[in-house]
PDB file of C-alpha atoms in Angstrom:
ATOM      1  CA  MET A   1      -3.057  -7.335  -1.317  1.00 79.00           C
ATOM      2  CA  ASN A   2      -2.085  -6.667  -5.059  1.00 93.00           C
ATOM      3  CA  SER A   3      -2.817  -3.150  -4.931  1.00 98.00           C
ATOM      4  CA  PHE A   4      -0.883   0.132  -4.086  1.00 98.00           C
ATOM      5  CA  GLY A   5      -1.863   3.702  -3.665  1.00 98.00           C
ATOM      6  CA  ARG A   6      -4.631   5.727  -2.338  1.00 98.00           C
ATOM      7  CA  ILE A   7      -5.623   8.059  -5.187  1.00 98.00           C
ATOM      8  CA  PHE A   8      -3.230   6.933  -8.061  1.00 98.00           C
ATOM      9  CA  ARG A   9      -4.018   3.242  -7.354  1.00 98.00           C
ATOM     10  CA  ILE A  10      -2.437   0.311  -9.168  1.00 99.00           C
ATOM     11  CA  SER A  11      -3.500  -3.217  -9.088  1.00 98.00           C
ATOM     12  CA  ILE A  12      -1.036  -5.929 -10.568  1.00 97.00           C
ATOM     13  CA  PHE A  13      -2.490  -9.237 -12.015  1.00 96.00           C
ATOM     14  CA  GLY A  14      -1.057 -12.354 -13.546  1.00 92.00           C
ATOM     15  CA  GLU A  15       1.316 -15.155 -13.270  1.00 88.00           C
ATOM     16  CA  SER A  16       4.952 -15.890 -14.947  1.00 80.00           C
ATOM     17  CA  HIS A  17       3.726 -18.713 -16.963  1.00 82.00           C
ATOM     18  CA  GLY A  18      -0.005 -17.988 -17.181  1.00 78.00           C
ATOM     19  CA  GLN A  19      -1.743 -16.499 -20.249  1.00 87.00           C
ATOM     20  CA  GLY A  20      -0.717 -13.018 -19.432  1.00 90.00           C
ATOM     21  CA  LEU A  21      -0.163 -10.118 -16.707  1.00 94.00           C
ATOM     22  CA  GLY A  22      -0.905  -6.709 -16.484  1.00 96.00           C
ATOM     23  CA  VAL A  23      -1.879  -3.634 -14.431  1.00 98.00           C
ATOM     24  CA  VAL A  24      -5.080  -1.759 -13.747  1.00 98.00           C
ATOM     25  CA  VAL A  25      -4.337   1.983 -13.052  1.00 98.00           C
ATOM     26  CA  ASP A  26      -7.038   3.979 -11.228  1.00 98.00           C
ATOM     27  CA  GLY A  27      -7.150   7.635 -10.301  1.00 96.00           C
ATOM     28  CA  CYS A  28      -5.473   8.792 -13.605  1.00 94.00           C
ATOM     29  CA  GLN A  29      -6.966  12.149 -14.550  1.00 94.00           C
ATOM     30  CA  PRO A  30      -8.312  12.682 -18.088  1.00 97.00           C
ATOM     31  CA  GLY A  31      -6.353  14.149 -20.840  1.00 98.00           C
ATOM     32  CA  ILE A  32      -2.858  12.503 -20.564  1.00 98.00           C
ATOM     33  CA  LYS A  33      -1.426  11.803 -23.973  1.00 98.00           C
ATOM     34  CA  ILE A  34      -0.504   7.947 -24.054  1.00 98.00           C
ATOM     35  CA  THR A  35       0.208   5.579 -26.728  1.00 97.00           C
ATOM     36  CA  ALA A  36       1.818   2.202 -26.734  1.00 96.00           C
ATOM     37  CA  ASP A  37       5.085   3.710 -27.938  1.00 96.00           C
ATOM     38  CA  ASP A  38       5.505   5.594 -24.912  1.00 98.00           C
ATOM     39  CA  PHE A  39       6.084   2.248 -22.840  1.00 98.00           C
ATOM     40  CA  LEU A  40       8.596   0.674 -25.237  1.00 96.00           C
ATOM     41  CA  TYR A  41      11.765   2.418 -23.978  1.00 96.00           C
ATOM     42  CA  ASP A  42      11.424   1.568 -20.331  1.00 97.00           C
ATOM     43  CA  ILE A  43      10.108  -2.003 -21.181  1.00 96.00           C
ATOM     44  CA  ALA A  44      13.287  -2.436 -23.299  1.00 93.00           C
ATOM     45  CA  ARG A  45      15.412  -1.380 -20.315  1.00 94.00           C
ATOM     46  CA  ARG A  46      13.961  -4.255 -18.190  1.00 90.00           C
ATOM     47  CA  ASN A  47      14.554  -6.855 -20.973  1.00 84.00           C
ATOM     48  CA  PRO A  48      17.309  -9.380 -20.698  1.00 64.00           C
ATOM     49  CA  ILE A  49      19.808  -8.271 -23.413  1.00 62.00           C
ATOM     50  CA  GLU A  50      22.913  -8.188 -21.323  1.00 58.00           C
ATOM     51  CA  THR A  51      25.335 -10.683 -19.790  1.00 58.00           C
ATOM     52  CA  GLY A  52      24.035 -12.217 -16.688  1.00 52.00           C
ATOM     53  CA  THR A  53      20.307 -12.048 -17.374  1.00 57.00           C
ATOM     54  CA  THR A  54      17.727 -14.756 -18.237  1.00 57.00           C
ATOM     55  CA  PRO A  55      17.596 -16.113 -21.965  1.00 56.00           C
ATOM     56  CA  ARG A  56      13.814 -15.945 -21.772  1.00 53.00           C
ATOM     57  CA  LYS A  57      12.557 -13.646 -24.501  1.00 65.00           C
ATOM     58  CA  GLU A  58       9.312 -12.115 -24.420  1.00 66.00           C
ATOM     59  CA  LYS A  59       7.823  -9.515 -27.050  1.00 82.00           C
ATOM     60  CA  ASP A  60       6.266  -7.574 -24.141  1.00 90.00           C
ATOM     61  CA  ILE A  61       4.001  -5.502 -26.355  1.00 93.00           C
ATOM     62  CA  PRO A  62       1.566  -3.372 -24.190  1.00 96.00           C
ATOM     63  CA  GLU A  63      -2.058  -3.865 -24.922  1.00 96.00           C
ATOM     64  CA  LEU A  64      -4.095  -0.678 -23.898  1.00 97.00           C
ATOM     65  CA  VAL A  65      -7.376  -2.463 -23.136  1.00 97.00           C
ATOM     66  CA  SER A  66      -9.270   0.497 -21.491  1.00 98.00           C
ATOM     67  CA  GLY A  67      -9.004   3.947 -20.193  1.00 98.00           C
ATOM     68  CA  ILE A  68      -7.567   5.598 -23.270  1.00 97.00           C
ATOM     69  CA  PHE A  69      -9.503   6.887 -26.329  1.00 97.00           C
ATOM     70  CA  ASN A  70      -7.843   8.658 -29.331  1.00 98.00           C
ATOM     71  CA  ASP A  71      -4.445   8.548 -27.437  1.00 97.00           C
ATOM     72  CA  PHE A  72      -5.636  10.462 -24.409  1.00 98.00           C
ATOM     73  CA  THR A  73      -6.757   9.052 -20.857  1.00 98.00           C
ATOM     74  CA  THR A  74     -10.340   9.253 -20.318  1.00 98.00           C
ATOM     75  CA  GLY A  75     -10.540   9.161 -16.734  1.00 97.00           C
ATOM     76  CA  ALA A  76     -11.624   5.562 -16.373  1.00 98.00           C
ATOM     77  CA  PRO A  77      -9.511   2.714 -14.935  1.00 98.00           C
ATOM     78  CA  LEU A  78      -6.578   2.224 -17.296  1.00 98.00           C
ATOM     79  CA  MET A  79      -5.835  -1.410 -18.039  1.00 98.00           C
ATOM     80  CA  ILE A  80      -2.572  -2.633 -19.725  1.00 98.00           C
ATOM     81  CA  LEU A  81      -2.145  -6.183 -20.665  1.00 97.00           C
ATOM     82  CA  PHE A  82       1.054  -8.155 -21.578  1.00 95.00           C
ATOM     83  CA  ARG A  83       0.775 -11.724 -23.132  1.00 92.00           C
ATOM     84  CA  ASN A  84       3.175 -14.569 -22.188  1.00 88.00           C
ATOM     85  CA  GLU A  85       4.566 -16.361 -25.156  1.00 82.00           C
ATOM     86  CA  ASP A  86       7.990 -17.732 -24.499  1.00 64.00           C
ATOM     87  CA  VAL A  87       7.034 -20.018 -21.616  1.00 60.00           C
ATOM     88  CA  GLN A  88       8.599 -23.334 -20.793  1.00 64.00           C
ATOM     89  CA  SER A  89       6.826 -24.893 -17.907  1.00 60.00           C
ATOM     90  CA  ALA A  90       8.357 -28.352 -18.070  1.00 62.00           C
ATOM     91  CA  GLY A  91      10.147 -29.423 -15.066  1.00 66.00           C
ATOM     92  CA  TYR A  92       8.218 -27.410 -12.512  1.00 72.00           C
ATOM     93  CA  ASP A  93       6.021 -29.946 -11.249  1.00 70.00           C
ATOM     94  CA  LYS A  94       8.633 -31.565  -9.183  1.00 73.00           C
ATOM     95  CA  TYR A  95       8.881 -28.140  -7.073  1.00 77.00           C
ATOM     96  CA  LYS A  96       5.621 -29.119  -5.440  1.00 75.00           C
ATOM     97  CA  ASP A  97       7.448 -31.618  -3.313  1.00 78.00           C
ATOM     98  CA  ILE A  98      11.195 -30.494  -3.629  1.00 84.00           C
ATOM     99  CA  PRO A  99      11.000 -26.599  -2.881  1.00 85.00           C
ATOM    100  CA  ARG A 100      13.929 -24.687  -4.279  1.00 87.00           C
ATOM    101  CA  PRO A 101      16.097 -23.081  -1.649  1.00 88.00           C
ATOM    102  CA  GLY A 102      15.559 -19.201  -1.630  1.00 86.00           C
ATOM    103  CA  HIS A 103      12.415 -19.311  -3.796  1.00 87.00           C
ATOM    104  CA  ALA A 104       8.771 -18.923  -2.568  1.00 86.00           C
ATOM    105  CA  ASP A 105       7.642 -22.523  -3.438  1.00 85.00           C
ATOM    106  CA  PHE A 106       7.342 -23.746   0.013  1.00 86.00           C
ATOM    107  CA  VAL A 107       5.663 -20.828   1.566  1.00 88.00           C
ATOM    108  CA  ALA A 108       3.209 -20.153  -1.418  1.00 88.00           C
ATOM    109  CA  SER A 109       2.175 -23.677  -1.238  1.00 85.00           C
ATOM    110  CA  LYS A 110       1.406 -23.630   2.323  1.00 86.00           C
ATOM    111  CA  LYS A 111      -0.281 -20.139   2.068  1.00 90.00           C
ATOM    112  CA  TYR A 112      -2.718 -21.182  -0.753  1.00 87.00           C
ATOM    113  CA  LYS A 113      -3.000 -24.946   0.154  1.00 90.00           C
ATOM    114  CA  GLY A 114      -1.326 -26.177  -2.821  1.00 83.00           C
ATOM    115  CA  PHE A 115      -3.610 -24.293  -5.359  1.00 86.00           C
ATOM    116  CA  ASN A 116      -1.093 -21.785  -6.360  1.00 81.00           C
ATOM    117  CA  ASP A 117       0.477 -21.655  -9.969  1.00 80.00           C
ATOM    118  CA  TYR A 118       4.041 -22.447  -9.069  1.00 78.00           C
ATOM    119  CA  ARG A 119       5.360 -22.460 -12.753  1.00 77.00           C
ATOM    120  CA  GLY A 120       8.043 -20.024 -13.222  1.00 71.00           C
ATOM    121  CA  GLY A 121       7.270 -18.754  -9.636  1.00 73.00           C
ATOM    122  CA  GLY A 122       3.777 -17.808 -10.468  1.00 71.00           C
ATOM    123  CA  MET A 123       2.709 -14.522  -8.866  1.00 84.00           C
ATOM    124  CA  PHE A 124       6.023 -14.254  -6.945  1.00 84.00           C
ATOM    125  CA  SER A 125       8.056 -14.103 -10.267  1.00 87.00           C
ATOM    126  CA  GLY A 126      10.186 -11.071 -11.180  1.00 86.00           C
ATOM    127  CA  ARG A 127       8.307 -11.153 -14.417  1.00 89.00           C
ATOM    128  CA  LEU A 128       5.491  -9.262 -12.220  1.00 92.00           C
ATOM    129  CA  THR A 129       7.662  -6.043 -12.384  1.00 94.00           C
ATOM    130  CA  LEU A 130       6.650  -5.655 -16.037  1.00 95.00           C
ATOM    131  CA  PRO A 131       3.308  -4.257 -15.340  1.00 96.00           C
ATOM    132  CA  LEU A 132       4.938  -2.179 -12.484  1.00 98.00           C
ATOM    133  CA  ILE A 133       7.114  -0.616 -15.107  1.00 98.00           C
ATOM    134  CA  ALA A 134       3.953   0.102 -17.346  1.00 98.00           C
ATOM    135  CA  ALA A 135       2.277   2.009 -14.334  1.00 98.00           C
ATOM    136  CA  GLY A 136       5.609   3.839 -13.773  1.00 99.00           C
ATOM    137  CA  VAL A 137       5.352   5.262 -17.361  1.00 98.00           C
ATOM    138  CA  ILE A 138       1.972   6.810 -16.660  1.00 98.00           C
ATOM    139  CA  ALA A 139       3.123   8.030 -13.297  1.00 99.00           C
ATOM    140  CA  LYS A 140       6.042   9.667 -14.696  1.00 98.00           C
ATOM    141  CA  LYS A 141       3.888  11.737 -16.939  1.00 98.00           C
ATOM    142  CA  ILE A 142       1.748  12.755 -14.046  1.00 97.00           C
ATOM    143  CA  ILE A 143       4.629  13.878 -11.868  1.00 98.00           C
ATOM    144  CA  ALA A 144       6.526  15.839 -14.464  1.00 97.00           C
ATOM    145  CA  PRO A 145       8.954  17.920 -14.391  1.00 98.00           C
ATOM    146  CA  VAL A 146      10.229  15.512 -11.842  1.00 99.00           C
ATOM    147  CA  ASN A 147      13.072  13.614 -13.396  1.00 99.00           C
ATOM    148  CA  ILE A 148      14.028  10.120 -11.915  1.00 99.00           C
ATOM    149  CA  ASN A 149      17.186   8.189 -12.819  1.00 99.00           C
ATOM    150  CA  ALA A 150      18.605   4.852 -11.331  1.00 99.00           C
ATOM    151  CA  LYS A 151      21.653   2.853 -12.141  1.00 98.00           C
ATOM    152  CA  LEU A 152      23.419  -0.203 -10.706  1.00 98.00           C
ATOM    153  CA  ILE A 153      26.296   1.058  -8.884  1.00 98.00           C
ATOM    154  CA  SER A 154      27.797  -2.168  -7.604  1.00 98.00           C
ATOM    155  CA  ALA A 155      27.377  -5.893  -7.896  1.00 98.00           C
ATOM    156  CA  SER A 156      28.860  -8.527  -5.567  1.00 97.00           C
ATOM    157  CA  GLY A 157      30.532  -5.660  -3.569  1.00 96.00           C
ATOM    158  CA  THR A 158      32.231  -4.186  -6.433  1.00 97.00           C
ATOM    159  CA  GLU A 159      31.942  -1.524  -9.038  1.00 97.00           C
ATOM    160  CA  ASN A 160      33.388  -3.802 -11.705  1.00 97.00           C
ATOM    161  CA  ILE A 161      30.163  -5.115 -12.539  1.00 96.00           C
ATOM    162  CA  GLU A 162      30.921  -6.999 -15.834  1.00 95.00           C
ATOM    163  CA  GLU A 163      33.752  -8.850 -14.357  1.00 96.00           C
ATOM    164  CA  ALA A 164      31.745  -9.915 -11.300  1.00 97.00           C
ATOM    165  CA  ILE A 165      28.780 -11.194 -13.466  1.00 95.00           C
ATOM    166  CA  LYS A 166      31.393 -13.201 -15.700  1.00 95.00           C
ATOM    167  CA  GLN A 167      32.876 -14.792 -12.588  1.00 96.00           C
ATOM    168  CA  ALA A 168      29.498 -15.611 -11.342  1.00 95.00           C
ATOM    169  CA  GLU A 169      28.620 -17.257 -14.508  1.00 93.00           C
ATOM    170  CA  ILE A 170      31.693 -19.459 -14.643  1.00 94.00           C
ATOM    171  CA  ASP A 171      31.254 -20.367 -10.913  1.00 94.00           C
ATOM    172  CA  LYS A 172      27.472 -21.358 -11.838  1.00 93.00           C
ATOM    173  CA  ASP A 173      26.465 -19.151  -9.147  1.00 95.00           C
ATOM    174  CA  SER A 174      24.437 -15.729  -8.835  1.00 96.00           C
ATOM    175  CA  ILE A 175      25.264 -12.427  -7.273  1.00 98.00           C
ATOM    176  CA  GLY A 176      23.420  -9.326  -5.900  1.00 98.00           C
ATOM    177  CA  GLY A 177      23.700  -5.498  -6.487  1.00 98.00           C
ATOM    178  CA  ILE A 178      22.951  -1.974  -5.306  1.00 99.00           C
ATOM    179  CA  VAL A 179      20.801   0.420  -7.500  1.00 99.00           C
ATOM    180  CA  GLU A 180      21.042   4.065  -6.664  1.00 99.00           C
ATOM    181  CA  CYS A 181      18.116   6.240  -7.559  1.00 99.00           C
ATOM    182  CA  ILE A 182      17.875   9.961  -7.686  1.00 99.00           C
ATOM    183  CA  ALA A 183      14.735  12.025  -8.283  1.00 99.00           C
ATOM    184  CA  GLU A 184      15.277  15.684  -9.266  1.00 99.00           C
ATOM    185  CA  ASN A 185      12.790  18.650  -9.166  1.00 98.00           C
ATOM    186  CA  VAL A 186      10.652  16.926  -6.284  1.00 98.00           C
ATOM    187  CA  PRO A 187       8.444  19.759  -4.922  1.00 97.00           C
ATOM    188  CA  VAL A 188       8.370  20.531  -1.124  1.00 97.00           C
ATOM    189  CA  GLY A 189       5.975  18.918   1.176  1.00 97.00           C
ATOM    190  CA  LEU A 190       5.198  15.508  -0.370  1.00 98.00           C
ATOM    191  CA  GLY A 191       4.401  12.799   2.290  1.00 98.00           C
ATOM    192  CA  GLU A 192       1.873  12.608   5.061  1.00 96.00           C
ATOM    193  CA  PRO A 193       2.805  12.099   8.722  1.00 91.00           C
ATOM    194  CA  PHE A 194       2.737  10.152  10.755  1.00 94.00           C
ATOM    195  CA  PHE A 195       2.742   6.624   8.956  1.00 97.00           C
ATOM    196  CA  ASP A 196       2.760   7.825   5.290  1.00 97.00           C
ATOM    197  CA  GLY A 197       5.930   9.767   5.179  1.00 98.00           C
ATOM    198  CA  VAL A 198       7.796   9.859   1.814  1.00 99.00           C
ATOM    199  CA  GLU A 199      10.533   7.323   3.000  1.00 99.00           C
ATOM    200  CA  SER A 200       7.589   4.832   4.288  1.00 98.00           C
ATOM    201  CA  LEU A 201       5.579   4.889   1.064  1.00 99.00           C
ATOM    202  CA  ILE A 202       8.593   4.563  -1.271  1.00 99.00           C
ATOM    203  CA  SER A 203      10.013   1.734   1.033  1.00 99.00           C
ATOM    204  CA  HIS A 204       6.686   0.060   0.645  1.00 98.00           C
ATOM    205  CA  ILE A 205       6.453  -0.309  -2.953  1.00 99.00           C
ATOM    206  CA  ILE A 206      10.274  -0.793  -3.164  1.00 99.00           C
ATOM    207  CA  PHE A 207      10.011  -3.788  -0.985  1.00 98.00           C
ATOM    208  CA  SER A 208       7.427  -5.152  -3.377  1.00 96.00           C
ATOM    209  CA  ILE A 209      10.023  -5.756  -6.038  1.00 97.00           C
ATOM    210  CA  PRO A 210      11.267  -9.281  -5.862  1.00 95.00           C
ATOM    211  CA  GLY A 211      14.786  -9.698  -4.359  1.00 95.00           C
ATOM    212  CA  VAL A 212      14.797  -6.274  -2.454  1.00 98.00           C
ATOM    213  CA  LYS A 213      16.524  -6.876   0.944  1.00 98.00           C
ATOM    214  CA  ALA A 214      17.346  -3.199   1.983  1.00 99.00           C
ATOM    215  CA  ILE A 215      16.721   0.390   1.230  1.00 99.00           C
ATOM    216  CA  GLU A 216      18.439   3.385   2.460  1.00 99.00           C
ATOM    217  CA  PHE A 217      17.886   7.431   1.973  1.00 99.00           C
ATOM    218  CA  GLY A 218      20.846   9.905   1.841  1.00 99.00           C
ATOM    219  CA  ALA A 219      23.533   8.837   4.010  1.00 99.00           C
ATOM    220  CA  GLY A 220      21.556   5.947   5.126  1.00 98.00           C
ATOM    221  CA  THR A 221      23.395   3.725   7.566  1.00 98.00           C
ATOM    222  CA  LYS A 222      26.543   5.940   7.535  1.00 98.00           C
ATOM    223  CA  SER A 223      24.457   8.545   9.197  1.00 98.00           C
ATOM    224  CA  ALA A 224      24.879   6.374  12.381  1.00 98.00           C
ATOM    225  CA  GLU A 225      28.555   6.987  12.348  1.00 98.00           C
ATOM    226  CA  MET A 226      28.182  10.905  11.895  1.00 98.00           C
ATOM    227  CA  LYS A 227      27.762  13.741  14.347  1.00 98.00           C
ATOM    228  CA  GLY A 228      24.949  15.980  14.267  1.00 98.00           C
ATOM    229  CA  SER A 229      27.349  18.875  13.156  1.00 98.00           C
ATOM    230  CA  GLU A 230      28.376  16.752  10.221  1.00 97.00           C
ATOM    231  CA  PHE A 231      24.896  15.266   9.200  1.00 98.00           C
ATOM    232  CA  ASN A 232      22.796  18.645   9.396  1.00 98.00           C
ATOM    233  CA  ASP A 233      22.100  19.901   6.015  1.00 98.00           C
ATOM    234  CA  VAL A 234      22.606  23.674   5.903  1.00 97.00           C
ATOM    235  CA  TYR A 235      20.158  25.782   4.114  1.00 96.00           C
ATOM    236  CA  ILE A 236      21.596  27.999   1.473  1.00 97.00           C
ATOM    237  CA  SER A 237      18.613  29.489  -0.484  1.00 96.00           C
ATOM    238  CA  SER A 238      14.949  30.388   0.295  1.00 94.00           C
ATOM    239  CA  ASP A 239      13.474  27.378  -1.738  1.00 94.00           C
ATOM    240  CA  GLY A 240      14.909  25.015   0.663  1.00 94.00           C
ATOM    241  CA  LYS A 241      18.180  23.889  -1.135  1.00 97.00           C
ATOM    242  CA  THR A 242      20.794  22.810   1.277  1.00 98.00           C
ATOM    243  CA  LYS A 243      24.819  22.873   1.040  1.00 98.00           C
ATOM    244  CA  THR A 244      24.865  19.086   1.622  1.00 98.00           C
ATOM    245  CA  ASN A 245      22.196  16.338   1.267  1.00 99.00           C
ATOM    246  CA  TYR A 246      22.881  13.687   3.857  1.00 99.00           C
ATOM    247  CA  ALA A 247      19.112  13.544   4.467  1.00 98.00           C
ATOM    248  CA  GLY A 248      18.571  12.449   1.022  1.00 99.00           C
ATOM    249  CA  GLY A 249      15.802  15.029   0.247  1.00 99.00           C
ATOM    250  CA  VAL A 250      13.614  14.251   3.240  1.00 98.00           C
ATOM    251  CA  SER A 251      13.012  16.253   6.356  1.00 98.00           C
ATOM    252  CA  GLY A 252      10.482  15.290   8.820  1.00 97.00           C
ATOM    253  CA  ARG A 253       9.069  12.423   6.598  1.00 97.00           C
ATOM    254  CA  LEU A 254       8.255  15.177   3.911  1.00 98.00           C
ATOM    255  CA  THR A 255      10.253  16.050   0.636  1.00 98.00           C
ATOM    256  CA  ASN A 256      12.232  19.203   1.236  1.00 98.00           C
ATOM    257  CA  GLY A 257      12.993  20.234  -2.396  1.00 97.00           C
ATOM    258  CA  ASN A 258      16.459  18.741  -2.645  1.00 98.00           C
ATOM    259  CA  ASP A 259      17.185  15.814  -4.822  1.00 99.00           C
ATOM    260  CA  LEU A 260      15.500  12.621  -3.498  1.00 99.00           C
ATOM    261  CA  ILE A 261      18.363  10.037  -3.093  1.00 99.00           C
ATOM    262  CA  LEU A 262      17.981   6.490  -2.164  1.00 99.00           C
ATOM    263  CA  ARG A 263      19.832   3.200  -2.637  1.00 99.00           C
ATOM    264  CA  VAL A 264      18.183  -0.248  -2.995  1.00 99.00           C
ATOM    265  CA  THR A 265      19.922  -3.560  -2.177  1.00 99.00           C
ATOM    266  CA  PHE A 266      19.001  -6.783  -4.391  1.00 98.00           C
ATOM    267  CA  ARG A 267      20.028 -10.108  -3.028  1.00 97.00           C
ATOM    268  CA  PRO A 268      21.453 -12.913  -5.437  1.00 97.00           C
ATOM    269  CA  PRO A 269      18.797 -14.742  -7.424  1.00 94.00           C
ATOM    270  CA  SER A 270      17.958 -18.014  -5.779  1.00 91.00           C
ATOM    271  CA  SER A 271      18.115 -20.179  -9.140  1.00 89.00           C
ATOM    272  CA  ILE A 272      21.922 -21.242  -9.601  1.00 91.00           C
ATOM    273  CA  GLY A 273      23.671 -23.956 -11.687  1.00 86.00           C
ATOM    274  CA  LYS A 274      25.369 -25.398  -8.592  1.00 89.00           C
ATOM    275  CA  PRO A 275      23.570 -28.648  -6.921  1.00 91.00           C
ATOM    276  CA  GLN A 276      21.885 -27.614  -3.588  1.00 91.00           C
ATOM    277  CA  SER A 277      20.560 -29.717  -0.665  1.00 90.00           C
ATOM    278  CA  THR A 278      16.894 -29.354   0.102  1.00 91.00           C
ATOM    279  CA  LEU A 279      14.179 -31.410   1.716  1.00 90.00           C
ATOM    280  CA  ASN A 280      11.952 -33.665  -0.469  1.00 91.00           C
ATOM    281  CA  PHE A 281       8.803 -33.309   1.457  1.00 86.00           C
ATOM    282  CA  ALA A 282       7.009 -36.283  -0.212  1.00 84.00           C
ATOM    283  CA  ALA A 283      10.103 -38.685   0.644  1.00 88.00           C
ATOM    284  CA  GLY A 284      10.713 -37.064   3.874  1.00 90.00           C
ATOM    285  CA  LYS A 285      14.572 -36.769   3.476  1.00 91.00           C
ATOM    286  CA  VAL A 286      17.191 -34.240   2.361  1.00 93.00           C
ATOM    287  CA  GLU A 287      18.417 -34.716  -1.244  1.00 91.00           C
ATOM    288  CA  GLU A 288      20.564 -32.903  -3.954  1.00 89.00           C
ATOM    289  CA  LEU A 289      18.726 -30.594  -6.259  1.00 86.00           C
ATOM    290  CA  GLU A 290      19.940 -28.879  -9.539  1.00 83.00           C
ATOM    291  CA  VAL A 291      17.737 -26.132 -10.710  1.00 81.00           C
ATOM    292  CA  LYS A 292      16.982 -26.209 -14.303  1.00 74.00           C
ATOM    293  CA  GLY A 293      15.447 -23.288 -16.289  1.00 67.00           C
ATOM    294  CA  ARG A 294      16.252 -19.849 -17.620  1.00 69.00           C
ATOM    295  CA  HIS A 295      17.260 -17.658 -14.844  1.00 78.00           C
ATOM    296  CA  ASP A 296      19.156 -14.362 -14.163  1.00 88.00           C
ATOM    297  CA  VAL A 297      22.843 -14.523 -12.774  1.00 94.00           C
ATOM    298  CA  CYS A 298      22.481 -10.838 -11.568  1.00 94.00           C
ATOM    299  CA  PHE A 299      18.654  -9.918 -11.642  1.00 94.00           C
ATOM    300  CA  ALA A 300      19.965  -6.445 -10.209  1.00 96.00           C
ATOM    301  CA  ARG A 301      21.134  -5.304 -13.507  1.00 95.00           C
ATOM    302  CA  ARG A 302      17.625  -5.349 -14.752  1.00 94.00           C
ATOM    303  CA  THR A 303      16.202  -3.320 -11.979  1.00 97.00           C
ATOM    304  CA  PRO A 304      17.090   0.388 -12.156  1.00 98.00           C
ATOM    305  CA  VAL A 305      14.016   1.021 -14.430  1.00 98.00           C
ATOM    306  CA  ILE A 306      11.957  -1.123 -11.952  1.00 98.00           C
ATOM    307  CA  VAL A 307      13.020   1.146  -9.071  1.00 99.00           C
ATOM    308  CA  GLU A 308      12.375   4.359 -11.003  1.00 99.00           C
ATOM    309  CA  ALA A 309       8.761   3.209 -11.827  1.00 99.00           C
ATOM    310  CA  SER A 310       8.396   2.357  -8.217  1.00 99.00           C
ATOM    311  CA  VAL A 311       9.414   5.809  -7.035  1.00 99.00           C
ATOM    312  CA  ALA A 312       7.393   7.449  -9.692  1.00 99.00           C
ATOM    313  CA  ILE A 313       4.113   5.552  -8.715  1.00 99.00           C
ATOM    314  CA  ALA A 314       4.615   6.503  -4.989  1.00 99.00           C
ATOM    315  CA  LEU A 315       5.538  10.116  -5.937  1.00 99.00           C
ATOM    316  CA  ALA A 316       2.318  10.415  -8.267  1.00 99.00           C
ATOM    317  CA  ASP A 317       0.118   9.168  -5.480  1.00 98.00           C
ATOM    318  CA  MET A 318       1.649  11.595  -2.877  1.00 98.00           C
ATOM    319  CA  ASN A 319       1.372  14.310  -5.177  1.00 97.00           C
ATOM    320  CA  LEU A 320      -2.256  13.686  -5.916  1.00 97.00           C
ATOM    321  CA  ILE A 321      -3.120  13.240  -2.105  1.00 97.00           C
ATOM    322  CA  HIS A 322      -1.117  16.563  -1.381  1.00 96.00           C
ATOM    323  CA  ASN A 323      -3.190  18.561  -4.080  1.00 92.00           C
ATOM    324  CA  SER A 324      -6.456  17.138  -3.208  1.00 90.00           C
ATOM    325  CA  GLN A 325      -6.081  17.978   0.451  1.00 82.00           C
ATOM    326  CA  PHE A 326      -5.301  21.486  -0.155  1.00 67.00           C
ATOM    327  CA  LYS A 327      -8.053  22.033  -2.898  1.00 62.00           C
ATOM    328  CA  ILE A 328     -10.527  20.629   0.071  1.00 48.00           C
ATOM    329  CA  ASN A 329      -8.989  22.855   2.835  1.00 48.00           C
ATOM    330  CA  ASN A 330      -8.807  26.137   0.675  1.00 45.00           C
TER     331      ASN A 330
END
């Protein structure tokens, strides 16, 4: 569905070219100071202001509709709304019969029997990450002093990101990338075995971000090439700190007090300037399609703040679950 979390629960709504989109946050305790200005920095980090991103420009001003009074959370569900203004929907009608390769046009039409809003990708658009970021701003306040930082570490297999993006633009193509995220000051013991371990819950919400194809923690896939004597993180202090951190801050599906380290792989955006072949379902034949519109060459460069928000949301929920359990048990 469109909700995530057990106690800190978020529900995303809206479409790319609809009137607006937003998020409802439930389980947020009263007394947290929040103003519209608190959202602006992270929203700006997502905005397309760099080479290789979409020319679509939205104001993205957060409207705090409910759950806040006199700049403090009330304990009621908190609703944040964003209006869509820079919308150009002309040309999307043809994708009902001629689905774009790599996009959700075909599967969405089948699942929703043709009633889905296909303009700009509808509910499957990367624009739906905007309310996710808004929820992340609140989550970051809840989990303080946990500090989360993410950055794009490579694109198209190289650390020379700018050059890779420029070449993709020249080629009228697109590229993917890898984002590394590190969360510091994470308390020991977050996560719930068996199925709700920290890696499971973070992976769940990370894979909700459009374009994600893989995630790994710590040494990740390289751990398959290591021996146990190499991989094991040796304890060096009573607070659980280890000499190395190949486990990425997770032991037995629980946070272990070391930095939580993960890397997220994003595929290339599906909309490219090159003509592609696809099936015209109405005509029953394969034909050439050239996708028009405003699209990212490398959407991955806009995603570090989205990854941060997703990790914060998952940690906020795990933290509240952990605290509520031990309050009851004690």
